[in-house]
PDB file of N, CA and C in Angstrom:
ATOM      1  N   MET A   1      70.001  66.678  24.114  1.00 60.00           N
ATOM      2  CA  MET A   1      69.643  67.697  25.101  1.00 60.00           C
ATOM      3  C   MET A   1      68.543  67.105  25.978  1.00 60.00           C
ATOM      4  N   LEU A   2      68.803  67.002  27.250  1.00 81.00           N
ATOM      5  CA  LEU A   2      67.827  66.461  28.185  1.00 81.00           C
ATOM      6  C   LEU A   2      66.878  67.528  28.707  1.00 81.00           C
ATOM      7  N   LEU A   3      67.275  68.776  28.587  1.00 90.00           N
ATOM      8  CA  LEU A   3      66.484  69.898  29.083  1.00 90.00           C
ATOM      9  C   LEU A   3      65.467  70.315  28.014  1.00 90.00           C
ATOM     10  N   THR A   4      64.212  70.482  28.406  1.00 93.00           N
ATOM     11  CA  THR A   4      63.197  70.948  27.465  1.00 93.00           C
ATOM     12  C   THR A   4      63.050  72.462  27.570  1.00 93.00           C
ATOM     13  N   ALA A   5      62.363  73.052  26.608  1.00 94.00           N
ATOM     14  CA  ALA A   5      62.111  74.492  26.638  1.00 94.00           C
ATOM     15  C   ALA A   5      61.308  74.869  27.882  1.00 94.00           C
ATOM     16  N   THR A   6      60.371  74.039  28.264  1.00 95.00           N
ATOM     17  CA  THR A   6      59.571  74.288  29.464  1.00 95.00           C
ATOM     18  C   THR A   6      60.450  74.244  30.713  1.00 95.00           C
ATOM     19  N   ASP A   7      61.315  73.233  30.789  1.00 95.00           N
ATOM     20  CA  ASP A   7      62.244  73.133  31.922  1.00 95.00           C
ATOM     21  C   ASP A   7      63.125  74.373  32.010  1.00 95.00           C
ATOM     22  N   ALA A   8      63.657  74.789  30.872  1.00 96.00           N
ATOM     23  CA  ALA A   8      64.537  75.954  30.838  1.00 96.00           C
ATOM     24  C   ALA A   8      63.791  77.202  31.317  1.00 96.00           C
ATOM     25  N   GLY A   9      62.535  77.351  30.913  1.00 97.00           N
ATOM     26  CA  GLY A   9      61.733  78.495  31.355  1.00 97.00           C
ATOM     27  C   GLY A   9      61.564  78.519  32.855  1.00 97.00           C
ATOM     28  N   HIS A  10      61.266  77.371  33.433  1.00 96.00           N
ATOM     29  CA  HIS A  10      61.079  77.302  34.887  1.00 96.00           C
ATOM     30  C   HIS A  10      62.396  77.540  35.641  1.00 96.00           C
ATOM     31  N   ILE A  11      63.488  77.032  35.101  1.00 97.00           N
ATOM     32  CA  ILE A  11      64.797  77.245  35.726  1.00 97.00           C
ATOM     33  C   ILE A  11      65.141  78.734  35.706  1.00 97.00           C
ATOM     34  N   ALA A  12      64.898  79.393  34.568  1.00 97.00           N
ATOM     35  CA  ALA A  12      65.191  80.832  34.462  1.00 97.00           C
ATOM     36  C   ALA A  12      64.329  81.636  35.430  1.00 97.00           C
ATOM     37  N   LEU A  13      63.063  81.283  35.536  1.00 97.00           N
ATOM     38  CA  LEU A  13      62.175  81.986  36.460  1.00 97.00           C
ATOM     39  C   LEU A  13      62.655  81.822  37.892  1.00 97.00           C
ATOM     40  N   GLU A  14      63.008  80.614  38.270  1.00 97.00           N
ATOM     41  CA  GLU A  14      63.520  80.363  39.621  1.00 97.00           C
ATOM     42  C   GLU A  14      64.807  81.156  39.864  1.00 97.00           C
ATOM     43  N   PHE A  15      65.657  81.208  38.852  1.00 97.00           N
ATOM     44  CA  PHE A  15      66.900  81.964  38.969  1.00 97.00           C
ATOM     45  C   PHE A  15      66.620  83.436  39.227  1.00 97.00           C
ATOM     46  N   LEU A  16      65.705  84.028  38.456  1.00 96.00           N
ATOM     47  CA  LEU A  16      65.392  85.446  38.623  1.00 96.00           C
ATOM     48  C   LEU A  16      64.795  85.726  39.997  1.00 96.00           C
ATOM     49  N   LEU A  17      63.880  84.888  40.431  1.00 96.00           N
ATOM     50  CA  LEU A  17      63.269  85.068  41.747  1.00 96.00           C
ATOM     51  C   LEU A  17      64.325  84.978  42.856  1.00 96.00           C
ATOM     52  N   ALA A  18      65.236  84.027  42.724  1.00 96.00           N
ATOM     53  CA  ALA A  18      66.294  83.881  43.728  1.00 96.00           C
ATOM     54  C   ALA A  18      67.269  85.052  43.666  1.00 96.00           C
ATOM     55  N   ASP A  19      67.599  85.493  42.464  1.00 94.00           N
ATOM     56  CA  ASP A  19      68.543  86.596  42.305  1.00 94.00           C
ATOM     57  C   ASP A  19      68.034  87.865  42.978  1.00 94.00           C
ATOM     58  N   TRP A  20      66.739  88.082  42.936  1.00 94.00           N
ATOM     59  CA  TRP A  20      66.140  89.277  43.533  1.00 94.00           C
ATOM     60  C   TRP A  20      65.511  89.014  44.901  1.00 94.00           C
ATOM     61  N   ASN A  21      65.664  87.806  45.420  1.00 94.00           N
ATOM     62  CA  ASN A  21      65.081  87.440  46.723  1.00 94.00           C
ATOM     63  C   ASN A  21      63.579  87.730  46.766  1.00 94.00           C
ATOM     64  N   ILE A  22      62.901  87.335  45.710  1.00 95.00           N
ATOM     65  CA  ILE A  22      61.453  87.540  45.614  1.00 95.00           C
ATOM     66  C   ILE A  22      60.752  86.326  46.212  1.00 95.00           C
ATOM     67  N   LEU A  23      59.869  86.578  47.146  1.00 94.00           N
ATOM     68  CA  LEU A  23      59.158  85.497  47.819  1.00 94.00           C
ATOM     69  C   LEU A  23      58.248  84.738  46.862  1.00 94.00           C
ATOM     70  N   GLU A  24      57.999  83.499  47.207  1.00 91.00           N
ATOM     71  CA  GLU A  24      57.145  82.607  46.423  1.00 91.00           C
ATOM     72  C   GLU A  24      55.770  83.224  46.134  1.00 91.00           C
ATOM     73  N   GLU A  25      55.252  83.979  47.083  1.00 94.00           N
ATOM     74  CA  GLU A  25      53.913  84.550  46.919  1.00 94.00           C
ATOM     75  C   GLU A  25      53.827  85.541  45.758  1.00 94.00           C
ATOM     76  N   TYR A  26      54.966  85.998  45.254  1.00 94.00           N
ATOM     77  CA  TYR A  26      54.975  86.955  44.138  1.00 94.00           C
ATOM     78  C   TYR A  26      55.337  86.300  42.804  1.00 94.00           C
ATOM     79  N   ARG A  27      55.499  84.995  42.800  1.00 93.00           N
ATOM     80  CA  ARG A  27      55.866  84.246  41.591  1.00 93.00           C
ATOM     81  C   ARG A  27      54.909  84.526  40.431  1.00 93.00           C
ATOM     82  N   ASP A  28      53.628  84.623  40.722  1.00 94.00           N
ATOM     83  CA  ASP A  28      52.634  84.798  39.659  1.00 94.00           C
ATOM     84  C   ASP A  28      52.698  86.155  38.980  1.00 94.00           C
ATOM     85  N   TRP A  29      53.513  87.047  39.485  1.00 96.00           N
ATOM     86  CA  TRP A  29      53.689  88.354  38.844  1.00 96.00           C
ATOM     87  C   TRP A  29      54.610  88.261  37.632  1.00 96.00           C
ATOM     88  N   PHE A  30      55.280  87.132  37.466  1.00 97.00           N
ATOM     89  CA  PHE A  30      56.205  86.937  36.351  1.00 97.00           C
ATOM     90  C   PHE A  30      55.682  85.851  35.419  1.00 97.00           C
ATOM     91  N   ILE A  31      55.934  86.034  34.128  1.00 97.00           N
ATOM     92  CA  ILE A  31      55.544  85.013  33.158  1.00 97.00           C
ATOM     93  C   ILE A  31      56.732  84.691  32.246  1.00 97.00           C
ATOM     94  N   ILE A  32      56.685  83.505  31.705  1.00 97.00           N
ATOM     95  CA  ILE A  32      57.664  83.067  30.721  1.00 97.00           C
ATOM     96  C   ILE A  32      57.055  83.357  29.355  1.00 97.00           C
ATOM     97  N   LEU A  33      57.645  84.284  28.627  1.00 97.00           N
ATOM     98  CA  LEU A  33      57.119  84.649  27.315  1.00 97.00           C
ATOM     99  C   LEU A  33      57.623  83.720  26.215  1.00 97.00           C
ATOM    100  N   ASN A  34      58.867  83.289  26.352  1.00 97.00           N
ATOM    101  CA  ASN A  34      59.461  82.488  25.300  1.00 97.00           C
ATOM    102  C   ASN A  34      60.644  81.721  25.859  1.00 97.00           C
ATOM    103  N   SER A  35      60.854  80.553  25.338  1.00 97.00           N
ATOM    104  CA  SER A  35      62.016  79.750  25.680  1.00 97.00           C
ATOM    105  C   SER A  35      62.433  79.041  24.402  1.00 97.00           C
ATOM    106  N   ARG A  36      63.601  79.423  23.874  1.00 95.00           N
ATOM    107  CA  ARG A  36      64.005  78.823  22.601  1.00 95.00           C
ATOM    108  C   ARG A  36      65.423  78.283  22.687  1.00 95.00           C
ATOM    109  N   LEU A  37      65.598  77.160  22.035  1.00 93.00           N
ATOM    110  CA  LEU A  37      66.891  76.498  21.984  1.00 93.00           C
ATOM    111  C   LEU A  37      67.814  77.271  21.051  1.00 93.00           C
ATOM    112  N   VAL A  38      69.030  77.515  21.506  1.00 92.00           N
ATOM    113  CA  VAL A  38      70.045  78.184  20.700  1.00 92.00           C
ATOM    114  C   VAL A  38      71.213  77.214  20.583  1.00 92.00           C
ATOM    115  N   GLY A  39      71.522  76.812  19.389  1.00 86.00           N
ATOM    116  CA  GLY A  39      72.573  75.811  19.225  1.00 86.00           C
ATOM    117  C   GLY A  39      72.124  74.484  19.808  1.00 86.00           C
ATOM    118  N   GLU A  40      73.067  73.773  20.391  1.00 86.00           N
ATOM    119  CA  GLU A  40      72.745  72.462  20.946  1.00 86.00           C
ATOM    120  C   GLU A  40      72.803  72.406  22.465  1.00 86.00           C
ATOM    121  N   THR A  41      73.271  73.491  23.099  1.00 90.00           N
ATOM    122  CA  THR A  41      73.548  73.360  24.527  1.00 90.00           C
ATOM    123  C   THR A  41      72.905  74.408  25.428  1.00 90.00           C
ATOM    124  N   TRP A  42      72.109  75.332  24.895  1.00 94.00           N
ATOM    125  CA  TRP A  42      71.515  76.315  25.782  1.00 94.00           C
ATOM    126  C   TRP A  42      70.256  76.932  25.193  1.00 94.00           C
ATOM    127  N   TYR A  43      69.464  77.488  26.092  1.00 96.00           N
ATOM    128  CA  TYR A  43      68.217  78.165  25.757  1.00 96.00           C
ATOM    129  C   TYR A  43      68.328  79.646  26.113  1.00 96.00           C
ATOM    130  N   ILE A  44      67.581  80.447  25.411  1.00 97.00           N
ATOM    131  CA  ILE A  44      67.341  81.830  25.806  1.00 97.00           C
ATOM    132  C   ILE A  44      65.902  81.882  26.287  1.00 97.00           C
ATOM    133  N   VAL A  45      65.701  82.337  27.511  1.00 98.00           N
ATOM    134  CA  VAL A  45      64.371  82.424  28.094  1.00 98.00           C
ATOM    135  C   VAL A  45      64.030  83.898  28.291  1.00 98.00           C
ATOM    136  N   GLU A  46      62.850  84.277  27.826  1.00 98.00           N
ATOM    137  CA  GLU A  46      62.366  85.650  27.967  1.00 98.00           C
ATOM    138  C   GLU A  46      61.295  85.685  29.049  1.00 98.00           C
ATOM    139  N   LEU A  47      61.527  86.513  30.070  1.00 98.00           N
ATOM    140  CA  LEU A  47      60.602  86.658  31.191  1.00 98.00           C
ATOM    141  C   LEU A  47      60.069  88.086  31.228  1.00 98.00           C
ATOM    142  N   ALA A  48      58.885  88.255  31.821  1.00 97.00           N
ATOM    143  CA  ALA A  48      58.283  89.587  31.912  1.00 97.00           C
ATOM    144  C   ALA A  48      57.310  89.647  33.070  1.00 97.00           C
ATOM    145  N   VAL A  49      56.917  90.872  33.389  1.00 95.00           N
ATOM    146  CA  VAL A  49      55.796  91.127  34.282  1.00 95.00           C
ATOM    147  C   VAL A  49      54.655  91.539  33.355  1.00 95.00           C
ATOM    148  N   PRO A  50      53.552  90.784  33.335  1.00 93.00           N
ATOM    149  CA  PRO A  50      52.466  91.087  32.396  1.00 93.00           C
ATOM    150  C   PRO A  50      51.996  92.535  32.488  1.00 93.00           C
ATOM    151  N   GLY A  51      51.805  93.136  31.324  1.00 90.00           N
ATOM    152  CA  GLY A  51      51.319  94.506  31.256  1.00 90.00           C
ATOM    153  C   GLY A  51      52.422  95.549  31.243  1.00 90.00           C
ATOM    154  N   PHE A  52      53.677  95.105  31.362  1.00 90.00           N
ATOM    155  CA  PHE A  52      54.818  96.022  31.357  1.00 90.00           C
ATOM    156  C   PHE A  52      55.741  95.669  30.192  1.00 90.00           C
ATOM    157  N   PRO A  53      56.432  96.663  29.634  1.00 93.00           N
ATOM    158  CA  PRO A  53      57.285  96.413  28.469  1.00 93.00           C
ATOM    159  C   PRO A  53      58.668  95.852  28.818  1.00 93.00           C
ATOM    160  N   ASP A  54      58.989  95.731  30.078  1.00 94.00           N
ATOM    161  CA  ASP A  54      60.303  95.275  30.533  1.00 94.00           C
ATOM    162  C   ASP A  54      60.475  93.785  30.252  1.00 94.00           C
ATOM    163  N   ARG A  55      61.718  93.395  29.878  1.00 97.00           N
ATOM    164  CA  ARG A  55      61.998  91.999  29.571  1.00 97.00           C
ATOM    165  C   ARG A  55      63.340  91.579  30.136  1.00 97.00           C
ATOM    166  N   TRP A  56      63.382  90.363  30.656  1.00 97.00           N
ATOM    167  CA  TRP A  56      64.628  89.727  31.074  1.00 97.00           C
ATOM    168  C   TRP A  56      64.917  88.610  30.091  1.00 97.00           C
ATOM    169  N   TYR A  57      66.172  88.488  29.696  1.00 98.00           N
ATOM    170  CA  TYR A  57      66.615  87.414  28.812  1.00 98.00           C
ATOM    171  C   TYR A  57      67.717  86.667  29.540  1.00 98.00           C
ATOM    172  N   ILE A  58      67.443  85.402  29.829  1.00 98.00           N
ATOM    173  CA  ILE A  58      68.357  84.608  30.645  1.00 98.00           C
ATOM    174  C   ILE A  58      68.790  83.379  29.854  1.00 98.00           C
ATOM    175  N   GLN A  59      70.106  83.137  29.830  1.00 97.00           N
ATOM    176  CA  GLN A  59      70.627  81.942  29.192  1.00 97.00           C
ATOM    177  C   GLN A  59      70.571  80.794  30.187  1.00 97.00           C
ATOM    178  N   VAL A  60      70.016  79.677  29.744  1.00 97.00           N
ATOM    179  CA  VAL A  60      69.973  78.467  30.564  1.00 97.00           C
ATOM    180  C   VAL A  60      70.700  77.374  29.793  1.00 97.00           C
ATOM    181  N   TYR A  61      71.750  76.859  30.389  1.00 95.00           N
ATOM    182  CA  TYR A  61      72.554  75.831  29.745  1.00 95.00           C
ATOM    183  C   TYR A  61      71.951  74.446  29.952  1.00 95.00           C
ATOM    184  N   ASP A  62      72.355  73.503  29.127  1.00 91.00           N
ATOM    185  CA  ASP A  62      71.813  72.148  29.218  1.00 91.00           C
ATOM    186  C   ASP A  62      72.138  71.477  30.549  1.00 91.00           C
ATOM    187  N   THR A  63      73.033  72.070  31.321  1.00 92.00           N
ATOM    188  CA  THR A  63      73.361  71.559  32.655  1.00 92.00           C
ATOM    189  C   THR A  63      72.336  72.021  33.698  1.00 92.00           C
ATOM    190  N   GLY A  64      71.443  72.950  33.289  1.00 93.00           N
ATOM    191  CA  GLY A  64      70.467  73.509  34.218  1.00 93.00           C
ATOM    192  C   GLY A  64      70.951  74.768  34.901  1.00 93.00           C
ATOM    193  N   GLU A  65      72.159  75.196  34.588  1.00 95.00           N
ATOM    194  CA  GLU A  65      72.721  76.420  35.162  1.00 95.00           C
ATOM    195  C   GLU A  65      72.318  77.633  34.328  1.00 95.00           C
ATOM    196  N   CYS A  66      72.188  78.778  35.000  1.00 96.00           N
ATOM    197  CA  CYS A  66      71.866  80.035  34.321  1.00 96.00           C
ATOM    198  C   CYS A  66      73.098  80.924  34.290  1.00 96.00           C
ATOM    199  N   ASP A  67      73.248  81.652  33.210  1.00 95.00           N
ATOM    200  CA  ASP A  67      74.310  82.640  33.123  1.00 95.00           C
ATOM    201  C   ASP A  67      73.913  83.802  34.020  1.00 95.00           C
ATOM    202  N   PRO A  68      74.720  84.147  35.026  1.00 95.00           N
ATOM    203  CA  PRO A  68      74.339  85.230  35.942  1.00 95.00           C
ATOM    204  C   PRO A  68      74.333  86.608  35.284  1.00 95.00           C
ATOM    205  N   ASN A  69      74.925  86.722  34.121  1.00 94.00           N
ATOM    206  CA  ASN A  69      74.960  87.995  33.396  1.00 94.00           C
ATOM    207  C   ASN A  69      73.808  88.070  32.405  1.00 94.00           C
ATOM    208  N   TYR A  70      72.590  88.025  32.927  1.00 96.00           N
ATOM    209  CA  TYR A  70      71.415  88.079  32.062  1.00 96.00           C
ATOM    210  C   TYR A  70      71.223  89.488  31.509  1.00 96.00           C
ATOM    211  N   THR A  71      70.361  89.602  30.520  1.00 96.00           N
ATOM    212  CA  THR A  71      70.075  90.887  29.880  1.00 96.00           C
ATOM    213  C   THR A  71      68.708  91.382  30.317  1.00 96.00           C
ATOM    214  N   PHE A  72      68.616  92.654  30.621  1.00 96.00           N
ATOM    215  CA  PHE A  72      67.344  93.299  30.928  1.00 96.00           C
ATOM    216  C   PHE A  72      67.160  94.430  29.928  1.00 96.00           C
ATOM    217  N   LYS A  73      65.974  94.506  29.332  1.00 95.00           N
ATOM    218  CA  LYS A  73      65.669  95.579  28.383  1.00 95.00           C
ATOM    219  C   LYS A  73      64.339  96.221  28.744  1.00 95.00           C
ATOM    220  N   SER A  74      64.310  97.536  28.622  1.00 91.00           N
ATOM    221  CA  SER A  74      63.088  98.287  28.880  1.00 91.00           C
ATOM    222  C   SER A  74      63.137  99.592  28.097  1.00 91.00           C
ATOM    223  N   PRO A  75      62.008 100.000  27.537  1.00 90.00           N
ATOM    224  CA  PRO A  75      61.962 101.304  26.885  1.00 90.00           C
ATOM    225  C   PRO A  75      61.814 102.435  27.908  1.00 90.00           C
ATOM    226  N   LEU A  76      61.594 102.068  29.160  1.00 81.00           N
ATOM    227  CA  LEU A  76      61.399 103.060  30.212  1.00 81.00           C
ATOM    228  C   LEU A  76      62.692 103.310  30.968  1.00 81.00           C
ATOM    229  N   ASN A  77      62.832 104.520  31.462  1.00 75.00           N
ATOM    230  CA  ASN A  77      64.016 104.927  32.196  1.00 75.00           C
ATOM    231  C   ASN A  77      63.753 104.821  33.697  1.00 75.00           C
ATOM    232  N   GLY A  78      64.756 104.427  34.443  1.00 67.00           N
ATOM    233  CA  GLY A  78      64.628 104.328  35.893  1.00 67.00           C
ATOM    234  C   GLY A  78      64.326 105.643  36.568  1.00 67.00           C
ATOM    235  N   SER A  79      64.689 106.747  35.931  1.00 69.00           N
ATOM    236  CA  SER A  79      64.425 108.053  36.538  1.00 69.00           C
ATOM    237  C   SER A  79      62.943 108.402  36.542  1.00 69.00           C
ATOM    238  N   ASP A  80      62.154 107.635  35.791  1.00 65.00           N
ATOM    239  CA  ASP A  80      60.706 107.843  35.799  1.00 65.00           C
ATOM    240  C   ASP A  80      60.089 107.351  37.109  1.00 65.00           C
ATOM    241  N   GLY A  81      60.877 106.644  37.896  1.00 59.00           N
ATOM    242  CA  GLY A  81      60.417 106.182  39.202  1.00 59.00           C
ATOM    243  C   GLY A  81      59.308 105.159  39.099  1.00 59.00           C
ATOM    244  N   PHE A  82      58.325 105.311  39.965  1.00 62.00           N
ATOM    245  CA  PHE A  82      57.241 104.339  40.083  1.00 62.00           C
ATOM    246  C   PHE A  82      55.967 104.784  39.357  1.00 62.00           C
ATOM    247  N   LEU A  83      56.065 105.717  38.423  1.00 65.00           N
ATOM    248  CA  LEU A  83      54.884 106.280  37.766  1.00 65.00           C
ATOM    249  C   LEU A  83      53.955 105.221  37.184  1.00 65.00           C
ATOM    250  N   ASP A  84      54.492 104.207  36.548  1.00 69.00           N
ATOM    251  CA  ASP A  84      53.660 103.192  35.906  1.00 69.00           C
ATOM    252  C   ASP A  84      53.454 101.955  36.774  1.00 69.00           C
ATOM    253  N   LEU A  85      53.861 102.006  38.033  1.00 73.00           N
ATOM    254  CA  LEU A  85      53.866 100.818  38.880  1.00 73.00           C
ATOM    255  C   LEU A  85      52.868 100.868  40.030  1.00 73.00           C
ATOM    256  N   GLY A  86      51.839 101.650  39.897  1.00 76.00           N
ATOM    257  CA  GLY A  86      50.883 101.848  40.977  1.00 76.00           C
ATOM    258  C   GLY A  86      50.146 100.618  41.443  1.00 76.00           C
ATOM    259  N   ASN A  87      49.951  99.627  40.582  1.00 85.00           N
ATOM    260  CA  ASN A  87      49.136  98.471  40.952  1.00 85.00           C
ATOM    261  C   ASN A  87      49.933  97.191  41.176  1.00 85.00           C
ATOM    262  N   VAL A  88      51.221  97.313  41.363  1.00 87.00           N
ATOM    263  CA  VAL A  88      52.036  96.120  41.606  1.00 87.00           C
ATOM    264  C   VAL A  88      52.545  96.126  43.041  1.00 87.00           C
ATOM    265  N   PRO A  89      52.843  94.960  43.582  1.00 92.00           N
ATOM    266  CA  PRO A  89      53.421  94.913  44.926  1.00 92.00           C
ATOM    267  C   PRO A  89      54.730  95.706  44.976  1.00 92.00           C
ATOM    268  N   GLU A  90      55.047  96.214  46.133  1.00 89.00           N
ATOM    269  CA  GLU A  90      56.225  97.056  46.292  1.00 89.00           C
ATOM    270  C   GLU A  90      57.503  96.379  45.809  1.00 89.00           C
ATOM    271  N   ILE A  91      57.696  95.103  46.122  1.00 92.00           N
ATOM    272  CA  ILE A  91      58.917  94.405  45.724  1.00 92.00           C
ATOM    273  C   ILE A  91      59.036  94.323  44.201  1.00 92.00           C
ATOM    274  N   ILE A  92      57.937  94.112  43.516  1.00 92.00           N
ATOM    275  CA  ILE A  92      57.962  94.044  42.047  1.00 92.00           C
ATOM    276  C   ILE A  92      58.326  95.413  41.478  1.00 92.00           C
ATOM    277  N   GLY A  93      57.754  96.456  42.036  1.00 88.00           N
ATOM    278  CA  GLY A  93      58.084  97.816  41.614  1.00 88.00           C
ATOM    279  C   GLY A  93      59.549  98.138  41.854  1.00 88.00           C
ATOM    280  N   GLU A  94      60.062  97.728  42.997  1.00 89.00           N
ATOM    281  CA  GLU A  94      61.463  97.988  43.313  1.00 89.00           C
ATOM    282  C   GLU A  94      62.395  97.272  42.341  1.00 89.00           C
ATOM    283  N   VAL A  95      62.059  96.051  41.994  1.00 91.00           N
ATOM    284  CA  VAL A  95      62.874  95.296  41.041  1.00 91.00           C
ATOM    285  C   VAL A  95      62.871  95.993  39.685  1.00 91.00           C
ATOM    286  N   LEU A  96      61.703  96.381  39.204  1.00 90.00           N
ATOM    287  CA  LEU A  96      61.623  97.024  37.898  1.00 90.00           C
ATOM    288  C   LEU A  96      62.384  98.352  37.881  1.00 90.00           C
ATOM    289  N   VAL A  97      62.197  99.166  38.892  1.00 87.00           N
ATOM    290  CA  VAL A  97      62.889 100.459  38.939  1.00 87.00           C
ATOM    291  C   VAL A  97      64.400 100.244  39.025  1.00 87.00           C
ATOM    292  N   SER A  98      64.833  99.320  39.844  1.00 89.00           N
ATOM    293  CA  SER A  98      66.258  99.058  39.991  1.00 89.00           C
ATOM    294  C   SER A  98      66.877  98.570  38.671  1.00 89.00           C
ATOM    295  N   GLU A  99      66.191  97.644  38.007  1.00 92.00           N
ATOM    296  CA  GLU A  99      66.680  97.153  36.719  1.00 92.00           C
ATOM    297  C   GLU A  99      66.713  98.281  35.693  1.00 92.00           C
ATOM    298  N   ARG A 100      65.687  99.099  35.658  1.00 88.00           N
ATOM    299  CA  ARG A 100      65.636 100.207  34.705  1.00 88.00           C
ATOM    300  C   ARG A 100      66.777 101.192  34.950  1.00 88.00           C
ATOM    301  N   LYS A 101      67.095 101.417  36.197  1.00 86.00           N
ATOM    302  CA  LYS A 101      68.177 102.366  36.530  1.00 86.00           C
ATOM    303  C   LYS A 101      69.545 101.808  36.176  1.00 86.00           C
ATOM    304  N   SER A 102      69.714 100.512  36.291  1.00 84.00           N
ATOM    305  CA  SER A 102      71.024  99.917  36.105  1.00 84.00           C
ATOM    306  C   SER A 102      71.361  99.634  34.638  1.00 84.00           C
ATOM    307  N   ARG A 103      70.381  99.729  33.764  1.00 67.00           N
ATOM    308  CA  ARG A 103      70.642  99.377  32.351  1.00 67.00           C
ATOM    309  C   ARG A 103      70.735 100.572  31.480  1.00 67.00           C
TER     310      ARG A 103
END
């Protein structure tokens, strides 16, 4: 495996930012919580917005490609709206609410 756990984490983060069209200036709102090798050919990367319970789980293959069907988990419901998102940039709030509504 030529891909390291760190590489996989950065690839997953870039994938998520691109998937949501999040500008570079908002990159620091996301963190890589975990990146672990599964089997011999792919990683599971866990991403989050610090201070929030929401999590993205993205598969990154040894080719550097991400599975577009990533998993999003949150104990919060999208119908709660922006109640807990008062101190985040609008785009980050929109992403979280949209993900919460769709899952």
